[in-house]
PDB file of C-alpha atoms in Angstrom:
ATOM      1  CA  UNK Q1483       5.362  16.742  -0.013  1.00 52.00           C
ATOM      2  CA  UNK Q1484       2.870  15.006   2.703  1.00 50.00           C
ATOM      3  CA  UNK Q1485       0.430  18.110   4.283  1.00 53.00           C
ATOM      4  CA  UNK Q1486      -2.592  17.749   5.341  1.00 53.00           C
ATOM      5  CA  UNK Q1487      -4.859  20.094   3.306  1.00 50.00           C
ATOM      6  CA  UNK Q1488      -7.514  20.666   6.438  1.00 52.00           C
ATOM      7  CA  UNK Q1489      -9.509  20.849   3.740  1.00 52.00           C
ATOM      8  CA  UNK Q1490     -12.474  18.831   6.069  1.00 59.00           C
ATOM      9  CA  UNK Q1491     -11.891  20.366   9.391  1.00 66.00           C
ATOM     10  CA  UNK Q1492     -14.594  19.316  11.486  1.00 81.00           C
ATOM     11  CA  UNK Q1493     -14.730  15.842  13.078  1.00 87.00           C
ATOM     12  CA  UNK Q1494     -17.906  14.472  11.802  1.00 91.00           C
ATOM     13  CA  UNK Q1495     -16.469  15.724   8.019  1.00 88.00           C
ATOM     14  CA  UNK Q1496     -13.240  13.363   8.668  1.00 92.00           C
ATOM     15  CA  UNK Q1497     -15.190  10.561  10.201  1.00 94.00           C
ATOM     16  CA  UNK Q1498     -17.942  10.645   6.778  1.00 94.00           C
ATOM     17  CA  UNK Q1499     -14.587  11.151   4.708  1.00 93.00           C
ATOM     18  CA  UNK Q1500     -12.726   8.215   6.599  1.00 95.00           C
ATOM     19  CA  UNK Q1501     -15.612   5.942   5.854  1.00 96.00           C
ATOM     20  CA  UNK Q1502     -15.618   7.230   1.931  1.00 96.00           C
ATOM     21  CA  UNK Q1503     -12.312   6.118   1.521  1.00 97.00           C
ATOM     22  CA  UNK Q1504     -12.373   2.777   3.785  1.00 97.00           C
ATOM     23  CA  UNK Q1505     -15.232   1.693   1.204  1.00 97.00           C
ATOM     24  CA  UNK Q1506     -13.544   2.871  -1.729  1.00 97.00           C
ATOM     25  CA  UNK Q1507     -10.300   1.209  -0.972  1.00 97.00           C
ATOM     26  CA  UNK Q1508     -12.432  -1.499   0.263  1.00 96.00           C
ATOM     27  CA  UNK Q1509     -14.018  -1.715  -3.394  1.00 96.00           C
ATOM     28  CA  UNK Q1510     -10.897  -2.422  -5.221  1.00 96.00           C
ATOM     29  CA  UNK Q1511      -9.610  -4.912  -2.910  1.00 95.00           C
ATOM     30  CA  UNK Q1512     -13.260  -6.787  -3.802  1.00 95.00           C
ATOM     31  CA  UNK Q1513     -12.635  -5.952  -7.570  1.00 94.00           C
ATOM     32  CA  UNK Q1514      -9.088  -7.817  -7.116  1.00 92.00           C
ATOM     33  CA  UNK Q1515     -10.318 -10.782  -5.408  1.00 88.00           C
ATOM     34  CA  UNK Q1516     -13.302 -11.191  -7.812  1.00 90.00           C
ATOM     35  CA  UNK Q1517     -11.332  -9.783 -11.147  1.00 89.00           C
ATOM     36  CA  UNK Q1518      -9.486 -12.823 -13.216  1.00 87.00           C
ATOM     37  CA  UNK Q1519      -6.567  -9.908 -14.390  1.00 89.00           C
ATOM     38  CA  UNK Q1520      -5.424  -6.799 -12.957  1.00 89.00           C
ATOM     39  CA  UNK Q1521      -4.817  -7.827  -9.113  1.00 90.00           C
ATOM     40  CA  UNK Q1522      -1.551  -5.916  -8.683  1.00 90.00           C
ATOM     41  CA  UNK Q1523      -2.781  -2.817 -10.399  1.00 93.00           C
ATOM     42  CA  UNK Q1524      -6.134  -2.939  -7.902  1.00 94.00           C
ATOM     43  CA  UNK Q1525      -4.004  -3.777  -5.043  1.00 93.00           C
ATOM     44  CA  UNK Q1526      -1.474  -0.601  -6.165  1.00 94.00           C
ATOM     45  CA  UNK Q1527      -4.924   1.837  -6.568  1.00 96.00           C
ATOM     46  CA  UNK Q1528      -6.571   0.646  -2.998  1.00 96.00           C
ATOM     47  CA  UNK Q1529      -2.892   1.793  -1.519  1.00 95.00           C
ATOM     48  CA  UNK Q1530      -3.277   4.926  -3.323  1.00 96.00           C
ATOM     49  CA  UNK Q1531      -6.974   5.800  -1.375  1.00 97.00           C
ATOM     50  CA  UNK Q1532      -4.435   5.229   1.546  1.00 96.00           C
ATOM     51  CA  UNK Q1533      -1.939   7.745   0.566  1.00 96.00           C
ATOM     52  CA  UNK Q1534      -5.097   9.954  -0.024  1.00 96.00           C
ATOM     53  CA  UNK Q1535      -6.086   9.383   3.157  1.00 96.00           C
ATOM     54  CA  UNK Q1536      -2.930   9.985   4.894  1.00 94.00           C
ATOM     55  CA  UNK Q1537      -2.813  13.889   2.932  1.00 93.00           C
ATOM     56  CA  UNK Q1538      -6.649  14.354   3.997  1.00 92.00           C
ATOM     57  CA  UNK Q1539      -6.751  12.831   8.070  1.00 94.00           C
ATOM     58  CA  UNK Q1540      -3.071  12.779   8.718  1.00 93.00           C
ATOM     59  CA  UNK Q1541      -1.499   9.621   9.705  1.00 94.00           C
ATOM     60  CA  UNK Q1542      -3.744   8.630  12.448  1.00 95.00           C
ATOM     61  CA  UNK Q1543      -6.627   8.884   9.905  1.00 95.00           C
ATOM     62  CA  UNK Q1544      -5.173   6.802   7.923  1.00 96.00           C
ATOM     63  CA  UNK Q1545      -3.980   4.108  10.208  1.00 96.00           C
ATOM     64  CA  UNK Q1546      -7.659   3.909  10.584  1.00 96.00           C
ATOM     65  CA  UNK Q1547      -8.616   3.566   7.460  1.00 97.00           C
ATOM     66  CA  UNK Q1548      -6.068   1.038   6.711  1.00 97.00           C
ATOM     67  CA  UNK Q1549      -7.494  -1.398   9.705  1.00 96.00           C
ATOM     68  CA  UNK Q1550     -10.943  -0.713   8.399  1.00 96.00           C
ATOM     69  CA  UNK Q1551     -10.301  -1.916   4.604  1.00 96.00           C
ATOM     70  CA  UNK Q1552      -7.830  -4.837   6.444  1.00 94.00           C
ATOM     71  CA  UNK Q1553     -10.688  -6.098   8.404  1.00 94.00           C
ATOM     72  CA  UNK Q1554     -13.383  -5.504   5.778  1.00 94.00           C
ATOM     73  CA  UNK Q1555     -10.516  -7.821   2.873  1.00 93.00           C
ATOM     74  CA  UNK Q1556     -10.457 -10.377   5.462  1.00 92.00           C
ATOM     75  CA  UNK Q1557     -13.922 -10.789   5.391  1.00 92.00           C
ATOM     76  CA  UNK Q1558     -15.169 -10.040   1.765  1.00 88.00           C
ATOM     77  CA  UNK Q1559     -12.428 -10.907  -1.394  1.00 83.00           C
ATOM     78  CA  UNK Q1560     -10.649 -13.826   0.194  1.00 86.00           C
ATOM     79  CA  UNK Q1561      -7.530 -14.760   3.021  1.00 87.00           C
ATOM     80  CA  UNK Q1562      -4.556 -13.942   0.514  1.00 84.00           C
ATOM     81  CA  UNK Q1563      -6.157 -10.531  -1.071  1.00 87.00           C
ATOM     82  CA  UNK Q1564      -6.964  -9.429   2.753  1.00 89.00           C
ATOM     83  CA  UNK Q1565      -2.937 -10.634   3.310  1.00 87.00           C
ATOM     84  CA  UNK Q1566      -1.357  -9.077   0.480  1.00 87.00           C
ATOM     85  CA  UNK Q1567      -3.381  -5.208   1.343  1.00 92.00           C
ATOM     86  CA  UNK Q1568      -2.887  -5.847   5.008  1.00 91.00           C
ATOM     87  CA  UNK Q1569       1.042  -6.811   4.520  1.00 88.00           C
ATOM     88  CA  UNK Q1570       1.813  -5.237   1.471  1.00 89.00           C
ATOM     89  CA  UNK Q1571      -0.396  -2.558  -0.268  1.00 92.00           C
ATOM     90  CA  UNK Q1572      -1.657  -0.906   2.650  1.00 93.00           C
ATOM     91  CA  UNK Q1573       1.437  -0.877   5.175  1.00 93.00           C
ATOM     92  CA  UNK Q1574       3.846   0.308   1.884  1.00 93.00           C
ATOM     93  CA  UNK Q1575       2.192   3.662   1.472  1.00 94.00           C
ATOM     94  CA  UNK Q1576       2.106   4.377   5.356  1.00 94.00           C
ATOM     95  CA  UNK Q1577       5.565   3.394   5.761  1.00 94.00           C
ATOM     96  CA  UNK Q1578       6.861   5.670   3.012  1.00 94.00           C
ATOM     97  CA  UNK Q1579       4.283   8.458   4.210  1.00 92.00           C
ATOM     98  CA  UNK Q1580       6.106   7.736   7.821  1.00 93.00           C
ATOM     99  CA  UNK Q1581       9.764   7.406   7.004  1.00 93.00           C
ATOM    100  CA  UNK Q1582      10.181  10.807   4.491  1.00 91.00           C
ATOM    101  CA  UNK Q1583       8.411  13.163   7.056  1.00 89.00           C
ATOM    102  CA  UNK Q1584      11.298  12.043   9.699  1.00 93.00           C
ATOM    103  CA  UNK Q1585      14.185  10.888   7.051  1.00 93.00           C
ATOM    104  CA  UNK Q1586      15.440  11.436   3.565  1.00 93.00           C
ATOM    105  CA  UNK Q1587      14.270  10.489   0.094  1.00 91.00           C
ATOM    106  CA  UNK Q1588      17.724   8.074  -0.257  1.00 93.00           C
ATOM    107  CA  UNK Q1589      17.324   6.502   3.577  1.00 94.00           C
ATOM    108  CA  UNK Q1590      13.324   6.297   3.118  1.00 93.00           C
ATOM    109  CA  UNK Q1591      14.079   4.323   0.009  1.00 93.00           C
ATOM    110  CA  UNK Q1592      16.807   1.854   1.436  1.00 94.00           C
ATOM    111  CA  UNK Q1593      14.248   1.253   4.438  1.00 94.00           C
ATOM    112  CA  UNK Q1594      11.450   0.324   2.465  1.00 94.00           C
ATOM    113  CA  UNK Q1595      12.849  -2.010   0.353  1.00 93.00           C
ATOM    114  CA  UNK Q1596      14.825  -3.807   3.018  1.00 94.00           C
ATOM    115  CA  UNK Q1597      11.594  -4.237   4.900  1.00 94.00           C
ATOM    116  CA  UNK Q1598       9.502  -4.978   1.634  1.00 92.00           C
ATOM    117  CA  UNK Q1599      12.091  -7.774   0.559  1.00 91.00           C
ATOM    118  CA  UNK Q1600      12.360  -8.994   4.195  1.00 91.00           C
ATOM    119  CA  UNK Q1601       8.576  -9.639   4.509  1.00 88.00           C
ATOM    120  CA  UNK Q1602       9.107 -10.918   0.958  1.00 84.00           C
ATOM    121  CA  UNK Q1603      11.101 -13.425   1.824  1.00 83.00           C
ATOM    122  CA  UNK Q1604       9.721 -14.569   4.975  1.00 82.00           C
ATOM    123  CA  UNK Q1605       6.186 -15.028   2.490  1.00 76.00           C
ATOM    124  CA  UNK Q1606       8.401 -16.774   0.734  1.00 74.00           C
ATOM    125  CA  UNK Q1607       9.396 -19.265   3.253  1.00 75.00           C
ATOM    126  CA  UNK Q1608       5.736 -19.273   4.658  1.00 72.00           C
ATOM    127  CA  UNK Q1609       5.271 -20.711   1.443  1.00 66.00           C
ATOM    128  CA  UNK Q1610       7.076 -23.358   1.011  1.00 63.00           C
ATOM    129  CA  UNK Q1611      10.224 -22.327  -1.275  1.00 55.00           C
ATOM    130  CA  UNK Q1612      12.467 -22.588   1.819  1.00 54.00           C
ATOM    131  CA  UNK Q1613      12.441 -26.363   1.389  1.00 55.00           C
ATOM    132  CA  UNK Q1614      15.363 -26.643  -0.755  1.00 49.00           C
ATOM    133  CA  UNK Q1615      17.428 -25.302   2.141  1.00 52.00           C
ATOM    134  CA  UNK Q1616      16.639 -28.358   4.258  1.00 56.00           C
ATOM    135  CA  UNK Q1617      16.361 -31.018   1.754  1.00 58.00           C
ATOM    136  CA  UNK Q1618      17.639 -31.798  -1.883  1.00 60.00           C
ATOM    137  CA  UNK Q1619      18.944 -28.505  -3.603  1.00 58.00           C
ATOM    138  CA  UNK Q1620      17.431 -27.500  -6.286  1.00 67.00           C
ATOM    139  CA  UNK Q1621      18.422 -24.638  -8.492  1.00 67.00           C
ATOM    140  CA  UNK Q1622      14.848 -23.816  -9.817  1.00 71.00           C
ATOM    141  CA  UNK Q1623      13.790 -22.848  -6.100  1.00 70.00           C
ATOM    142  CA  UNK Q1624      17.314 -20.452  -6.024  1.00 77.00           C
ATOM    143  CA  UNK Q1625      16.331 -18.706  -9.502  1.00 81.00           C
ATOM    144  CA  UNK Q1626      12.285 -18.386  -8.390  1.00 77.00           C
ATOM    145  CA  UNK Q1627      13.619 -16.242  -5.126  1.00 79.00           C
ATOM    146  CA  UNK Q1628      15.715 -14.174  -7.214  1.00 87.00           C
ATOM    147  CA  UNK Q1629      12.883 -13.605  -9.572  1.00 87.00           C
ATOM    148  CA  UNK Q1630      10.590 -12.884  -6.861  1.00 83.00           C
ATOM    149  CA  UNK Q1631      13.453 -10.336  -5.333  1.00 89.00           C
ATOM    150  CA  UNK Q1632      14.518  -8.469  -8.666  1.00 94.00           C
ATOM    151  CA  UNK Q1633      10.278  -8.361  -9.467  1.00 93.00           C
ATOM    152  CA  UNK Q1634      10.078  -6.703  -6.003  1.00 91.00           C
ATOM    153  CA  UNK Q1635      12.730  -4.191  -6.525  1.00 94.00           C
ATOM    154  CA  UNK Q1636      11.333  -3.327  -9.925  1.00 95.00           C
ATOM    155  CA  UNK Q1637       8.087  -2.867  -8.291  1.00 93.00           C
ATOM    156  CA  UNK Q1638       9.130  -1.145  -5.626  1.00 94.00           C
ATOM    157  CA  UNK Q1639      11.140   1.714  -8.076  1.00 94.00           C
ATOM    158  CA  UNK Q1640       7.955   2.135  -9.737  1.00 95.00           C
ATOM    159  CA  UNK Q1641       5.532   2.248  -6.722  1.00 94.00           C
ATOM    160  CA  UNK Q1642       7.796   5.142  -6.031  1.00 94.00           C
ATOM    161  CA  UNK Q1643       7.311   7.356  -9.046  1.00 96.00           C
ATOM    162  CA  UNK Q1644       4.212   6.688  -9.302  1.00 95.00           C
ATOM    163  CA  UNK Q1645       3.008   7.505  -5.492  1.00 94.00           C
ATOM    164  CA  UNK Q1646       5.417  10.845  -6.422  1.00 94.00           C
ATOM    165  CA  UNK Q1647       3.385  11.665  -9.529  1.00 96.00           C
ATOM    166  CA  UNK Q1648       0.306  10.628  -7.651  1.00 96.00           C
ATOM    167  CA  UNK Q1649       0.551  12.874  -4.832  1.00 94.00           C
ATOM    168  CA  UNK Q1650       1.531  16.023  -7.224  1.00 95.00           C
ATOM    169  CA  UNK Q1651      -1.618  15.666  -8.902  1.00 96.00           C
ATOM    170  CA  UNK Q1652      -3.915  15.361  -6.243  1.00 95.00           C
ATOM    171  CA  UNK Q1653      -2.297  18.306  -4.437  1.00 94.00           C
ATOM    172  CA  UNK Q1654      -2.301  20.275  -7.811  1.00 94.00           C
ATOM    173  CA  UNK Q1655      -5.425  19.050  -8.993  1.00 92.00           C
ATOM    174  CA  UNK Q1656      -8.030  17.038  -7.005  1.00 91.00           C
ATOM    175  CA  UNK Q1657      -7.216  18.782  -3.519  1.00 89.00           C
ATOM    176  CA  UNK Q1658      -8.253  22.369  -4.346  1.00 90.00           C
ATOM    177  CA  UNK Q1659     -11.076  21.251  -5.961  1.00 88.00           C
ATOM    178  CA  UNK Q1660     -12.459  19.577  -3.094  1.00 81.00           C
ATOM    179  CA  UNK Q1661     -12.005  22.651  -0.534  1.00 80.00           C
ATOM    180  CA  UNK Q1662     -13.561  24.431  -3.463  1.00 81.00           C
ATOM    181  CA  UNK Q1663     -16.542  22.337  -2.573  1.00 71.00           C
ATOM    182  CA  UNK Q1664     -16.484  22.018   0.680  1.00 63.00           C
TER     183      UNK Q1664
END
């Protein structure tokens, strides 16, 4: 389903268009630092402008991108929103992009969430929770992992259909409209 669309072919069109999207994905990573509700669903639209970006510039482009908005969340929201897009949000969307132009839907799907629960876990550990492997055992840390783990796969199902649902419409939809502007 990933093509570029070509639909900006010049350089200096794909630079301005790069920049576009680095400050619109860079807008709702400030609107879920600042916003009291609705991080995850901010944090799940900035990944989408990266999904955009990857059909628009390719992968490159949007490898780009993605260290733009990284560096610019470092700087801006705060230290975990710039952590969560740079870990989380931002790789996810490139890593799918990457894995089912070389693989298949079932093996691109295993991948991710073995990675996504690995780096899970380690931010788990970075934490703190790993403490009741070295000292007292408690259950409560035991059931907070699974949580965490069976949220993550829920999420990750999801994230799935909706970056499938996503990138239908904006092929069907938003894409010819923009090279009907352009």
């Amino acid at each position: 389903m990933v093509r570029r669309t070509n639909s900006f072919s010049s350089g200096t069109a794909q630079i301005a268009l790069g920049g576009i999207l680095s400050a619109l994905c860079w807008l709702f990573l400030i609107l879920a630092g600042v916003m009291p509700t609705g991080r995850f669903f901010l944090l799940t639209m900035a990944s989408l402008v990266i999904v955009v970006a990857c059909l628009e510039l390719g992968q490159r482009g949007a490898f780009i991108v993605y260290l733009a908005t990284s560096a610019l969340a470092f700087v801006y929201p705060n230290i975990f929103t710039g952590v969560m897009f740079a870990l989380c949000f931002g790789f996810l969307p490139q890593l799918i992009v990457f894995l089912r132009v070389r693989t298949s839907t079932f093996i691109m799907r295993v991948v991710t969430h073995i990675v996504m629960s690995a780096m899970a876990l380690v931010a788990l550990f970075v934490i703190g929770i790993d403490r009741f492997a070295f000292g007292r055992f408690e259950p409560s840390n035991l059931v907070i992992v699974i949580l965490v783990m069976v949220s993550l796969q829920l999420f990750l199902l999801i994230y799935h259909y909706v970056l499938r649902v996503f990138e239908r419409f904006y092929m069907d939809r938003i894409s010819p409209w923009l090279r009907r502007r352009s």
